[in-house]
Short mmCIF file of C-alpha atoms (C1' of nucleotides) in Angstrom, two decimals:
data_model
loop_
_atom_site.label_atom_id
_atom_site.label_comp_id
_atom_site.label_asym_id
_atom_site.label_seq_id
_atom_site.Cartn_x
_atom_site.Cartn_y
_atom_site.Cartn_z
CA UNK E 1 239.21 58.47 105.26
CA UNK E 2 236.39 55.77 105.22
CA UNK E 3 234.90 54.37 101.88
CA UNK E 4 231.04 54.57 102.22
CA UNK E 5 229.72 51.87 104.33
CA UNK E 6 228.83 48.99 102.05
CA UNK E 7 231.06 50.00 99.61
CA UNK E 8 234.42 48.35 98.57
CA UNK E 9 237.66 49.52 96.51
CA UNK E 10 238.92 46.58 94.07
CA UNK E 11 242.31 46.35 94.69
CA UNK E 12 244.64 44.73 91.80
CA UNK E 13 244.53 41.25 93.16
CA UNK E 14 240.46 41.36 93.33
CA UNK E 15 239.92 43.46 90.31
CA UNK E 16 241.41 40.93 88.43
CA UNK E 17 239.29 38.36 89.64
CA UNK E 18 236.67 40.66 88.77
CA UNK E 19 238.14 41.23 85.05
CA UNK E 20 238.47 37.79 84.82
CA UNK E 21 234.84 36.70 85.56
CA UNK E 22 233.11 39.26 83.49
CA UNK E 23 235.76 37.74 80.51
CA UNK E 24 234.80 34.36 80.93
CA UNK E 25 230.83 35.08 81.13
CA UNK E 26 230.49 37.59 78.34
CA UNK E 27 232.25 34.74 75.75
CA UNK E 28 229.80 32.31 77.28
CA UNK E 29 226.67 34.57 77.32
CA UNK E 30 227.79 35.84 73.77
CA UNK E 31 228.19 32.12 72.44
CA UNK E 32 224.73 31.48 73.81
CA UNK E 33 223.81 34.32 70.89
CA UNK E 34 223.36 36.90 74.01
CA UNK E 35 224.50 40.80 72.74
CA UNK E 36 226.22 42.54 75.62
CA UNK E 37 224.77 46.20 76.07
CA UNK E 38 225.20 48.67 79.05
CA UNK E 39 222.19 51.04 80.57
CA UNK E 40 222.63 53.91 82.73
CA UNK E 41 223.33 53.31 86.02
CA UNK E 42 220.99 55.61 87.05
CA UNK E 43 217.09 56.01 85.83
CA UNK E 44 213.71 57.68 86.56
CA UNK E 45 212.49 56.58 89.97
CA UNK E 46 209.57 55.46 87.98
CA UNK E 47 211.36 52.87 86.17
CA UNK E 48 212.29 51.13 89.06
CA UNK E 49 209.41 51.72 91.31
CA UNK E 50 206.74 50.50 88.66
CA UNK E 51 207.52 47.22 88.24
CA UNK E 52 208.66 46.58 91.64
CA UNK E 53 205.98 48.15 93.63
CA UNK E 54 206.12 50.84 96.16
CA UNK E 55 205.31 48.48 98.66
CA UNK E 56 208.13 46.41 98.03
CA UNK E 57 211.38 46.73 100.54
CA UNK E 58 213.62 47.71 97.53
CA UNK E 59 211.43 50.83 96.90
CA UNK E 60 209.92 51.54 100.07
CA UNK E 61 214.00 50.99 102.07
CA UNK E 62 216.70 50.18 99.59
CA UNK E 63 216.94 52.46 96.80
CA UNK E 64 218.89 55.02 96.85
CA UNK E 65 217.39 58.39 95.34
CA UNK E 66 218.51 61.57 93.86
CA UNK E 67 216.96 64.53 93.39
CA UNK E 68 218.78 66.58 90.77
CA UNK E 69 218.83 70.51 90.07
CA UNK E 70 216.50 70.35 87.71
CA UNK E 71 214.08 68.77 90.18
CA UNK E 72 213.73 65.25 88.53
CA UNK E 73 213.51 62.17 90.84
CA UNK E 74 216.27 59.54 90.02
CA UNK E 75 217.13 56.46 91.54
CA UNK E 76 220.52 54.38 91.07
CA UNK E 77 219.59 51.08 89.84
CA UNK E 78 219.15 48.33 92.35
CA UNK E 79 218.86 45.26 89.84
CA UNK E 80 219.93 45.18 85.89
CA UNK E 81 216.02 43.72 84.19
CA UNK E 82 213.91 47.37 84.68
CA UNK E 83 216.98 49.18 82.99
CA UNK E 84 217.21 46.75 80.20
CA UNK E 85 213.09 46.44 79.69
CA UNK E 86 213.51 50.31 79.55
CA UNK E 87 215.95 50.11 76.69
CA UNK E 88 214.45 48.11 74.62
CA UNK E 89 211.32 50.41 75.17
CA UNK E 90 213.12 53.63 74.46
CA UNK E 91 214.81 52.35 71.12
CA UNK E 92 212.25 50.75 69.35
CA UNK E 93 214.00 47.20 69.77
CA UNK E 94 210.22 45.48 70.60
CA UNK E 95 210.14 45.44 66.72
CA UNK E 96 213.09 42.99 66.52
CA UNK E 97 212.03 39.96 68.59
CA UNK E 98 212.87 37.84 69.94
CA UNK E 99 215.99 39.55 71.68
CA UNK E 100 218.85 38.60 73.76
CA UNK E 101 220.97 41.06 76.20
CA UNK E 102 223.73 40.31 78.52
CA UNK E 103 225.62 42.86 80.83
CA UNK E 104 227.85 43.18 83.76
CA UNK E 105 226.85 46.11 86.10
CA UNK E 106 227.32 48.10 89.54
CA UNK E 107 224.43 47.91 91.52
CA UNK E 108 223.38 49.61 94.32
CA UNK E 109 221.49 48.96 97.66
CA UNK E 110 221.17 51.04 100.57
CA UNK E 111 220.68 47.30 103.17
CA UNK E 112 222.99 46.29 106.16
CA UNK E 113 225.60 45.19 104.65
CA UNK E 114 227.10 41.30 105.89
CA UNK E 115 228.55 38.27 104.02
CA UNK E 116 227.75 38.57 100.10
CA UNK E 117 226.20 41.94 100.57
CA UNK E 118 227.01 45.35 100.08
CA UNK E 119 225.62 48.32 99.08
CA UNK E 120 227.66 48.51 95.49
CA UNK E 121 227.91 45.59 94.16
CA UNK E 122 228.44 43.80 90.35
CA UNK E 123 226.00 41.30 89.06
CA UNK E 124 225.96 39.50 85.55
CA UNK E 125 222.90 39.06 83.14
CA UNK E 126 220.92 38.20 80.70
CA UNK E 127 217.28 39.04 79.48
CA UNK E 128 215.83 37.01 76.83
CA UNK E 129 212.57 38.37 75.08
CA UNK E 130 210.11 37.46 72.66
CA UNK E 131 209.63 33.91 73.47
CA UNK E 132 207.37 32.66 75.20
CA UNK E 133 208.53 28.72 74.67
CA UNK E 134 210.20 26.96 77.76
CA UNK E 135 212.94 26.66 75.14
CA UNK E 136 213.84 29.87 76.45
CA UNK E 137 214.08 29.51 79.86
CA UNK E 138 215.97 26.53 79.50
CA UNK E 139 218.36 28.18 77.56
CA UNK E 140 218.82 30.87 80.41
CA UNK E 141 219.30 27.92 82.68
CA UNK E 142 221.81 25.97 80.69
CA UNK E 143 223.60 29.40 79.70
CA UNK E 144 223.77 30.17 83.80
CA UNK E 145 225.05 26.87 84.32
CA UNK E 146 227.71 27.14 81.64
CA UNK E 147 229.43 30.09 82.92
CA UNK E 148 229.50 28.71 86.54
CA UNK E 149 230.75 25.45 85.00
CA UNK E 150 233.00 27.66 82.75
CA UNK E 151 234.18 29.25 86.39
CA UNK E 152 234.56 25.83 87.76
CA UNK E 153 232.40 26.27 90.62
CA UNK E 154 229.03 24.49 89.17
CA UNK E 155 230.50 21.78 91.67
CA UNK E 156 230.01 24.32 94.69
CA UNK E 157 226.11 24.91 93.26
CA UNK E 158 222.92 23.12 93.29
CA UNK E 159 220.30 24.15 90.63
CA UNK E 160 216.84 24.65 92.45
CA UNK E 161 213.78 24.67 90.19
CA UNK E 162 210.21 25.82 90.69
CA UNK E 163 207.20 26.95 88.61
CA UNK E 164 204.87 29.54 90.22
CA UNK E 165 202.32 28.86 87.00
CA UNK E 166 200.53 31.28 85.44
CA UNK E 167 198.52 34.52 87.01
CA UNK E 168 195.39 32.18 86.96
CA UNK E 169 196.83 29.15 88.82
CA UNK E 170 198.58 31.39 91.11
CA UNK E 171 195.93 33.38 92.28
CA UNK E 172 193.69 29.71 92.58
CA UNK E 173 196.35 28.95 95.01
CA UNK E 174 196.76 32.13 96.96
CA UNK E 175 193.25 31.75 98.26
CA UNK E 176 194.05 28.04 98.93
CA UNK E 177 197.23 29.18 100.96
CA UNK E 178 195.95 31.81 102.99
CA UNK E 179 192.66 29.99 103.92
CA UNK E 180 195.26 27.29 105.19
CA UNK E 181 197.49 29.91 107.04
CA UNK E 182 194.07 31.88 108.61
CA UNK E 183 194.25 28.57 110.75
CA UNK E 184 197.46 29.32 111.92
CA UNK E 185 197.83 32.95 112.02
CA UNK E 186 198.79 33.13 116.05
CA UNK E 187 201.40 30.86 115.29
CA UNK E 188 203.04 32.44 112.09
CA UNK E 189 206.05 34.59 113.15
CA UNK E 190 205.51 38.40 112.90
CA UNK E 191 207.10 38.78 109.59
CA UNK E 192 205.05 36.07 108.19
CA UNK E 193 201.97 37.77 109.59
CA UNK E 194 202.37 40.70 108.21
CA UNK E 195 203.19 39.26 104.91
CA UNK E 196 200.27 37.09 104.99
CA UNK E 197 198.19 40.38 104.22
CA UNK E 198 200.38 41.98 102.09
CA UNK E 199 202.41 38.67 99.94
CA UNK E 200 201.54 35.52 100.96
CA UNK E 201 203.40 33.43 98.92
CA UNK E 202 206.33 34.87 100.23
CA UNK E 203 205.76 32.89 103.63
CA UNK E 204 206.74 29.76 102.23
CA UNK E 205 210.85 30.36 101.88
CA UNK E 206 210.77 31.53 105.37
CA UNK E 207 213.27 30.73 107.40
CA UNK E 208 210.94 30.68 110.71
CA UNK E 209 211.12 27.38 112.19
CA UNK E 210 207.57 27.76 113.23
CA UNK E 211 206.48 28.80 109.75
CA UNK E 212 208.25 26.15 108.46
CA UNK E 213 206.45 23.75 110.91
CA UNK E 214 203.63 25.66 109.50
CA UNK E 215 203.99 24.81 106.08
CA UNK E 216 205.06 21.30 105.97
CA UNK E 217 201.37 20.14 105.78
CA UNK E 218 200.31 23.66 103.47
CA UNK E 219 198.74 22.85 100.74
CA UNK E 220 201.26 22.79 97.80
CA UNK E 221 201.66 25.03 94.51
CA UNK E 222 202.00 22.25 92.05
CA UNK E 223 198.23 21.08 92.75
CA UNK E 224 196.95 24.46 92.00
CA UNK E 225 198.83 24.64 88.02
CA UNK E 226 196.25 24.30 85.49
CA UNK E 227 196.57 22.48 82.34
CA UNK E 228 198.92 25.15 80.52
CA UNK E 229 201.09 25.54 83.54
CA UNK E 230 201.78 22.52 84.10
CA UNK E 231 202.63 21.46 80.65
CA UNK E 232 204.71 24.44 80.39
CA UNK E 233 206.75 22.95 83.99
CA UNK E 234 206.59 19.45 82.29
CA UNK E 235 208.18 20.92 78.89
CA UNK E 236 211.18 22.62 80.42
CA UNK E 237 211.97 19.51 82.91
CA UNK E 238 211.91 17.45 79.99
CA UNK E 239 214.62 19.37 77.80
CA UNK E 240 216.82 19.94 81.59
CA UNK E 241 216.61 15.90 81.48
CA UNK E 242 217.54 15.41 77.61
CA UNK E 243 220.44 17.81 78.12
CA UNK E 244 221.17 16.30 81.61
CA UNK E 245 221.04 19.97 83.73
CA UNK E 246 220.40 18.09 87.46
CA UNK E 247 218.31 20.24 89.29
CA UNK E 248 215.47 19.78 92.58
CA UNK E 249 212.74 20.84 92.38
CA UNK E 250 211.84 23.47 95.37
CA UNK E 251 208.26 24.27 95.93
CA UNK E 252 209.57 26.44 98.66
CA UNK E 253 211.02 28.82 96.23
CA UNK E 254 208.93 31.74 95.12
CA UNK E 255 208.64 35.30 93.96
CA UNK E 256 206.17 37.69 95.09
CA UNK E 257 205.62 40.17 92.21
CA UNK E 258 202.60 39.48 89.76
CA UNK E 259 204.37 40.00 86.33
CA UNK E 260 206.11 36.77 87.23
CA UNK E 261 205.15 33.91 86.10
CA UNK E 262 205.94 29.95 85.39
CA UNK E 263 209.80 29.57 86.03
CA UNK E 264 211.68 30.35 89.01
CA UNK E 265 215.47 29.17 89.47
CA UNK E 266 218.13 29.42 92.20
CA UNK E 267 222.01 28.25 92.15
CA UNK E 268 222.60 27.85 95.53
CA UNK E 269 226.02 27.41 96.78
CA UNK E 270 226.52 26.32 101.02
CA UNK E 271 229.75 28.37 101.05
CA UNK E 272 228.18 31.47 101.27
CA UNK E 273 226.69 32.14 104.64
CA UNK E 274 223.22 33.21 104.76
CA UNK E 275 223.05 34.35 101.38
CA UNK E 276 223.33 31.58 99.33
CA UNK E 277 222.40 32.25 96.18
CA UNK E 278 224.81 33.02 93.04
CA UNK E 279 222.49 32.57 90.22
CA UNK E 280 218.99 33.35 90.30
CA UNK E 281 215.93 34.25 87.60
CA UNK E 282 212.75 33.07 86.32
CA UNK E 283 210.19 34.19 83.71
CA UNK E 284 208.33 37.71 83.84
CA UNK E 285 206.08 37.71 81.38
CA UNK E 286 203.90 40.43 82.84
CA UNK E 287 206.45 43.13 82.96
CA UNK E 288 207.23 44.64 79.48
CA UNK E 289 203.82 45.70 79.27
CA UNK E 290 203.73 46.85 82.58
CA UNK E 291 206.45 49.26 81.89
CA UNK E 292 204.42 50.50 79.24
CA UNK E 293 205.49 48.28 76.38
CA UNK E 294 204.18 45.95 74.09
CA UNK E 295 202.71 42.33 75.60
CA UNK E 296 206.22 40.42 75.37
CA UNK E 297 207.17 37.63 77.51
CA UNK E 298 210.97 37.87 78.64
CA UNK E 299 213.25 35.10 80.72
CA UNK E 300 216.45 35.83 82.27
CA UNK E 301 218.35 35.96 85.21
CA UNK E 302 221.20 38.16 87.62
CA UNK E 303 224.28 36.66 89.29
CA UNK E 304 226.45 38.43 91.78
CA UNK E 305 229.85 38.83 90.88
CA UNK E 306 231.20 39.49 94.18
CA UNK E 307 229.16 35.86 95.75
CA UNK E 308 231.14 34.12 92.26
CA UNK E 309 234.46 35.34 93.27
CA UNK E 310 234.05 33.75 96.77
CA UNK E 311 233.54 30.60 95.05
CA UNK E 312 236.46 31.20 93.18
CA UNK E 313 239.39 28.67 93.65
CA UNK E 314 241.65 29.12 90.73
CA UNK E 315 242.69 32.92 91.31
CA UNK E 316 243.66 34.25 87.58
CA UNK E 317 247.27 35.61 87.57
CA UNK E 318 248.56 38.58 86.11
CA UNK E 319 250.42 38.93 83.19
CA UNK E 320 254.09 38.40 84.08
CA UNK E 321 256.23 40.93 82.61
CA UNK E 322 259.55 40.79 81.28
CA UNK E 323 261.82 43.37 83.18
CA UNK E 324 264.23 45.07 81.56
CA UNK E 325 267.42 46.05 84.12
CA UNK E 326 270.39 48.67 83.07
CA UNK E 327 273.57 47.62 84.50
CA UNK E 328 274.75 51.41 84.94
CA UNK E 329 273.71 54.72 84.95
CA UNK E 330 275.02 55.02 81.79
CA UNK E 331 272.72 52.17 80.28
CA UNK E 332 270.04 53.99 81.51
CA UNK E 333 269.13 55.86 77.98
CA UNK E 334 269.41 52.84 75.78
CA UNK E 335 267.36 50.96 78.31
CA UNK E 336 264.16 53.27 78.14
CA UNK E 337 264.89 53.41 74.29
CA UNK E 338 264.10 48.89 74.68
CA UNK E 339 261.29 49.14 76.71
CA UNK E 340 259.80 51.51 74.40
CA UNK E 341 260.31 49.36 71.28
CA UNK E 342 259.16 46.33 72.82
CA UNK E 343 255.90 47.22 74.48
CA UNK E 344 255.39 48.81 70.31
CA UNK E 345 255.19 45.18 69.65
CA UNK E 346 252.57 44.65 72.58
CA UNK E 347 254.79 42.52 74.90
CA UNK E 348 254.48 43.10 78.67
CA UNK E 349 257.64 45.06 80.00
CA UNK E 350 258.16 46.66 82.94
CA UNK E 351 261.20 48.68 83.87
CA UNK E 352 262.05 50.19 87.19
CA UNK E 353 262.88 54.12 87.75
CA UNK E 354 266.34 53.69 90.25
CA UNK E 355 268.37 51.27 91.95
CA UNK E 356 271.29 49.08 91.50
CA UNK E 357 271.45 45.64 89.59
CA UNK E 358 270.92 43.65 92.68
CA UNK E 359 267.38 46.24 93.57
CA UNK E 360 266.16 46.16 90.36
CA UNK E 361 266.89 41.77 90.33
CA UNK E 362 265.21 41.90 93.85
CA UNK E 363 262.19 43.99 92.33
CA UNK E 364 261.83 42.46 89.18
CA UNK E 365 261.97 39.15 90.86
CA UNK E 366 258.41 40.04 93.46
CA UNK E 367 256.81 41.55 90.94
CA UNK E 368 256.73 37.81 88.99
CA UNK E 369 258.79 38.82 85.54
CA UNK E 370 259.30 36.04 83.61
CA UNK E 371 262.37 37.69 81.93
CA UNK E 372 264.93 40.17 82.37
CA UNK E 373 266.98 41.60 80.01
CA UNK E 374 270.63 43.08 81.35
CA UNK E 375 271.65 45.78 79.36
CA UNK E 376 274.59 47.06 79.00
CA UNK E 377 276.16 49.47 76.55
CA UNK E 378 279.02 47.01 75.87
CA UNK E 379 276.69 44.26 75.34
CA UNK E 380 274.76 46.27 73.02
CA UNK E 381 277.67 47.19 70.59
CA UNK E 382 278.21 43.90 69.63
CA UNK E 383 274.14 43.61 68.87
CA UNK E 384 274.02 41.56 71.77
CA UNK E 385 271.50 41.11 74.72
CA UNK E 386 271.92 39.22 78.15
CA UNK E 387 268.33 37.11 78.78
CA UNK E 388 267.62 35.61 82.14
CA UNK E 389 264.89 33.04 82.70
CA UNK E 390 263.60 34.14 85.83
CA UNK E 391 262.52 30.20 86.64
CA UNK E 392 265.23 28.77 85.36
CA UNK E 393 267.83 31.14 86.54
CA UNK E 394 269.33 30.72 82.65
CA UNK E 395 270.86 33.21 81.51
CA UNK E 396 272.23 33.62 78.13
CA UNK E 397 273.19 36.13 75.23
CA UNK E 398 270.81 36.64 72.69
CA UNK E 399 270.79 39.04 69.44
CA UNK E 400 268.43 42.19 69.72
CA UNK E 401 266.28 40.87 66.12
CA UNK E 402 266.01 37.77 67.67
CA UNK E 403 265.10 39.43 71.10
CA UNK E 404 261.04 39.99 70.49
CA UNK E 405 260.98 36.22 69.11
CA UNK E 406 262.02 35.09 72.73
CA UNK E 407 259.78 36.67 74.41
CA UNK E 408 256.94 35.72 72.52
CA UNK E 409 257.59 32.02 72.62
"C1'" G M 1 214.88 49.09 110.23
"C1'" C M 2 216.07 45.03 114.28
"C1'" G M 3 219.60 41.60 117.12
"C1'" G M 4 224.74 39.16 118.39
"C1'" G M 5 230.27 39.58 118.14
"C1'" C M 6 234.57 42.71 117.45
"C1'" G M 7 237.73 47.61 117.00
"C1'" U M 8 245.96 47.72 119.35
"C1'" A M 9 251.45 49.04 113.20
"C1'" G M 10 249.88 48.12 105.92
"C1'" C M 11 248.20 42.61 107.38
"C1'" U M 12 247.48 38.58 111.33
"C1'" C M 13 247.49 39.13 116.30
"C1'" A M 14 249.94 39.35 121.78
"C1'" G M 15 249.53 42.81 125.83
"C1'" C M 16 248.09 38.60 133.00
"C1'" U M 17 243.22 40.90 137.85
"C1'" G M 18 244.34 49.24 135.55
"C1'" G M 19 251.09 50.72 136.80
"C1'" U M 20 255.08 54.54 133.95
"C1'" U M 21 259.60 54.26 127.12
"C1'" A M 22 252.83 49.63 123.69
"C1'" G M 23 255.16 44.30 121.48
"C1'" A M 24 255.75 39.88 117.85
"C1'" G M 25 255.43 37.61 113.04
"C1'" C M 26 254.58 38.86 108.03
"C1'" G M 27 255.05 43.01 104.80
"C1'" C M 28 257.79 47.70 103.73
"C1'" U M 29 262.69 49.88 103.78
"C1'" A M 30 268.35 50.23 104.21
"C1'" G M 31 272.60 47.31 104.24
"C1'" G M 32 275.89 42.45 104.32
"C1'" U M 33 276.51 41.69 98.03
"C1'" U M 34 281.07 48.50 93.96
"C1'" G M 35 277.34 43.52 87.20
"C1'" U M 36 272.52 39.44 89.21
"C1'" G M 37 266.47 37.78 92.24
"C1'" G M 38 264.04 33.81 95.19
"C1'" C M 39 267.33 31.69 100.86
"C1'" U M 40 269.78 33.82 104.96
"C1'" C M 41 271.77 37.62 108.50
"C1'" U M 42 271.76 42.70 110.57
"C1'" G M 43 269.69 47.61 111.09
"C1'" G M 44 265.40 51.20 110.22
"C1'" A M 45 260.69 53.41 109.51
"C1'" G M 46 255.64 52.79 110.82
"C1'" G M 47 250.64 53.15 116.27
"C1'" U M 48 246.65 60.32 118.92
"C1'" C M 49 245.66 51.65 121.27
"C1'" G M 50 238.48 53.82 116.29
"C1'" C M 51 236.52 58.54 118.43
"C1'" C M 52 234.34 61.50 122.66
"C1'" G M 53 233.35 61.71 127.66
"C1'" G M 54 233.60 59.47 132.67
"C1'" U M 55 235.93 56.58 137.00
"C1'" U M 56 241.16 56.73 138.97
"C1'" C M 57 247.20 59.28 141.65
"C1'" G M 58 247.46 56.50 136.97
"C1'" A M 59 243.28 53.74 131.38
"C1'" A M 60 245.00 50.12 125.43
"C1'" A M 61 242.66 47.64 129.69
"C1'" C M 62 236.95 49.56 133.71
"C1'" C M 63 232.01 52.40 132.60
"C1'" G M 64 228.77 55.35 129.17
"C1'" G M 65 228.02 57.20 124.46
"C1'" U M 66 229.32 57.40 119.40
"C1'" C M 67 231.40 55.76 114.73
"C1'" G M 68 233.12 51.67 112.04
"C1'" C M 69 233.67 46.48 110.83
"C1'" U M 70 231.50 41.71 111.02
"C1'" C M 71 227.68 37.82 111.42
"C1'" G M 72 222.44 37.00 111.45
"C1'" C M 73 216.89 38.79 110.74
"C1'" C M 74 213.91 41.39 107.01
"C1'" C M 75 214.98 41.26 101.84
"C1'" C M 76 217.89 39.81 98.07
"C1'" A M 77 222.80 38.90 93.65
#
RNA sequence: GCGGGCGUAGCUCAGCUGGUUAGAGCGCUAGGUUGUGGCUCUGGAGGUCGCCGGUUCGAAACCGGUCGCUCGCCCCA
C-alpha cells in the first residue's frame, strides 16, 4: 500500500512536532489579539478561482477538483485567505471591523512534489481586516516574527521587505517595465517571455541568470510609487525601525495578482533547498470586494508548517509516563485498579498488558517513564508502595495517599 | 507539465567485471537474569532484490518499459 504521492502520514515523533508548533503559534497569534477560527477544507471552485484567476497555475494546474453527486463543482483549498475572506462574507462579520483570524490548516496542491513541498500540507495564518494603516501590516510582520522567534528559528530567517504600491503606481510601472524588457525580449528565457505578456512583474524574482542579467539595469519599482505609496512604504519602515524588526528590502520580490497592493514580505530561511520561504504575506486590499464583499482592506500572511519543522532544532518530547509494573500475576488486579485511579487525577500512566518484572522494567524503561511503581499485594497491605526514579535508579517505599503527591512534584 | 539522481530486511546500507542457500549494523523478538531497566552476551524472526518484459545455460546485477522516491524548473507555504 502506497500513501498518495505527495502525501505524508505524521507519525508520533513528527506529529508532535506538529502539535507542538501549532501550540506555540496559536498563544502567540492569540496574544497578538488574533481569534483562531477553522473553514472548510473544501469550497466552491468559485471561491478559489475568483480571486486567483483562471489563468493562474494554481487554478489552471494545481487545484484539485471535485465534482459531487449533486453536480456542484468543489475544489479543496490550496491556500487559507479565499476561505477566510469567504467567512467573513457568509456571516455577516464585515459589520464588525476591523477583524483578526488565525488558523492552522491542511492544504492541498496537486504540484511535483520535492524538498518543502507536497501535495497536503499544513500552513499557519492570520488575516487582519479593516485597516487600512501600515500599523497593520506591521503588526502581521512583528506577529510572524514572534512565533518564529517563539520557535527559535528567527536566527535561521531573514525578513525580506518590498512594497508593490498602489494599483496606480503599479500599473505606471508595468508600462515602464515592459517597454524596458521589449528591448530584450530574444534574450528573456522562455518562461519569462511568456510571462512578459501575460504577468510581467513576475519576471523580476526569476531565477534565469539571463533574466537576471536582464534586470540588473531594469528600471526599478520604487521610482514608479506615487506620493501615497511611498509614504505608506516610509510609514511601515519607520515603526519596523522603532521596534527594531531588521529586514532588506527586496525590490526583486513581487506578486502578480491585482488585488494586491503596498506590502509584500518573505522569511527566507537558506536551509531549505529551493524553496526557501517559511513566512510569507503582504497586503490585498483589492480582494474582499472582489469576492463580492464590501471595499475592506485586509493584511496577513501563511507559513508552512512542514518548512518550520525542518528548521526545528529543539524536538519537543513527549510526556514521560510513570509505569506502573505488577510483580505477579496475582498483582495484576490491584494494578489495573492504580492505573485507573491515577490517570482520574490526570497524571500520565502507562501500564503494560504481559510480561515478567524484568520485560515490563525493560519496556517501561524505552518508552522514557519517569517512574515506576512495583506493586505487590504484600506491599499493598501494609498501605505501602515501592517508587523507582527511573534517572536516579532510587527506589524507595512510599504510602499510597502520599503516592499522587510524588508524582506530581 | 519539463529535466537530473535513486529503488536490496522496519531503518542506514554492502553485494567485485552476471554464477547457484542474498549479507551487515541498528531496530524488533526470545533467552542468560524464577522480584528490577539503561550495559553486555547468545539465539530467532523478517527480503516475490519496486513491478513487468527482454538478453542469457544462469539476472539483485545487463537492456527496455512502467511505478515510486528524491532533487531542480515552472509556481509557491
Amino acid at each position: 500500500m502506497q500513501p498518495v504521492r505527495g502525501t505524508h502520514d505524521l507519525l508520533p515523533e513528527e506529529f508532535l512536532v506538529h502539535s507542538y508548533i501549532k501550540k506555540v503559534a496559536f498563544e502567540v497569534m492569540e496574544n497578538f489579539g488574533f481569534s483562531g477560527v477553522d473553514t472548510p477544507i473544501f469550497e466552491f471552485l468559485e471561491v478559489f478561482a475568483r480571486p486567483l484567476g483562471d489563468a493562474s497555475d494554481i487554478v489552471s494546474k494545481e487545484m484539485y477538483t471535485i465534482h459531487d453527486k449533486g453536480g456542484e463543482v468543489l475544489a479543496l483549498r490550496p491556500e487559507g485567505t479565499a476561505g477566510v475572506v469567504r467567512m467573513l462574507i457568509s456571516n455577516g462579520l464585515q459589520q464588525e471591523m476591523p477583524a483578526k483570524f488565525c488558523y492552522a490548516i491542511p492544504c492541498f496542491r496537486y504540484e511535483r512534489p520535492q524538498k518543502g513541498r507536497q501535495r497536503q500540507f499544513h500552513q499557519i495564518g492570520t488575516e487582519l481586516f479593516g485597516v487600512s494603516s501600515f500599523y497593520a501590516d506591521a503588526e502581521v510582520i512583528a506577529v510572524g516574527l514572534e512565533i518564529l522567534k517563539s520557535l527559535k528559528v528567527d536566527n535561521q530567517v531573514r525578513l525580506h521587505l518590498n512594497t508593490i504600491g498602489d494599483l496606480e503606481s503599479r500599473k505606471v510601472y508595468r508600462e515602464k517595465l515592459v517597454e524596458y524588457l521589449r528591448g530584450y525580449e530574444n534574450d528573456l528565457s522562455p518562461e519569462s517571455k511568456i510571462r512578459l505578456e501575460k504577468n510581467p512583474m513576475r519576471i523580476l524574482d526569476s531565477k534565469d541568470q539571463g533574466d537576471r542579467k536582464i534586470l540588473e539595469s531594469a528600471p526599478l519599482l520604487h521610482d514608479s510609487l506615487n506620493p501615497e505609496s511611498r509614504a505608506f512604504f516610509d510609514g511601515l519602515r519607520n515603526v519596523l525601525e522603532t521596534q527594531n524588526i531588521a529586514y532588506t528590502i527586496d525590490q526583486k520580490l513581487v506578486r502578480g495578482l491585482d488585488y494586491y497592493s503596498h506590502t509584500v514580505f518573505e522569511f527566507i530561511s537558506d536551509n531549505l533547498g529551493a524553496q526557501g520561504t517559511v513566512l510569507a504575506g503582504g497586503r490585498y486590499d483589492g480582494l474582499v470586494k472582489l469576492m463580492g464583499g464590501q471595499d475592506i482592506p485586509g493584511v496577513g500572511f501563511g507559513s508552512g508548517i512542514e518548512r518550520i519543522a525542518m528548521l526545528l532544532t529543539e524536538k519537543p518530547s513527549p510526556k514521560r509516563p510513570t509505569t506502573i509494573i505488577p510483580v505477579s500475576a496475582e498483582d495484576e488486579e490491584a494494578a489495573w485498579s492504580l492505573v485507573f485511579n491515577l490517570r482520574k487525577q490526570g497524571l500520565p500512566i502507562d501500564m503494560g498488558y504481559s510480561g515478567n518484572l524484568s520485560k515490563r522494567m525493560k519496556k517501561a524503561s524505552k518508552n522514557n517513564a519517569r517512574y515506576c511503581i512495583v506493586l505487590s499485594k504484600g506491599d499493598l497491605a501494609n498501605n505501602q508502595l515501592s517508587l523507582k526514579d527511573m534517572d536516579s535508579g532510587d527506589q524507595f517505599m512510599v504510602s499510597v495517599e502520599e503516592l499522587p503527591l510524588r508524582l506530581k512534584a
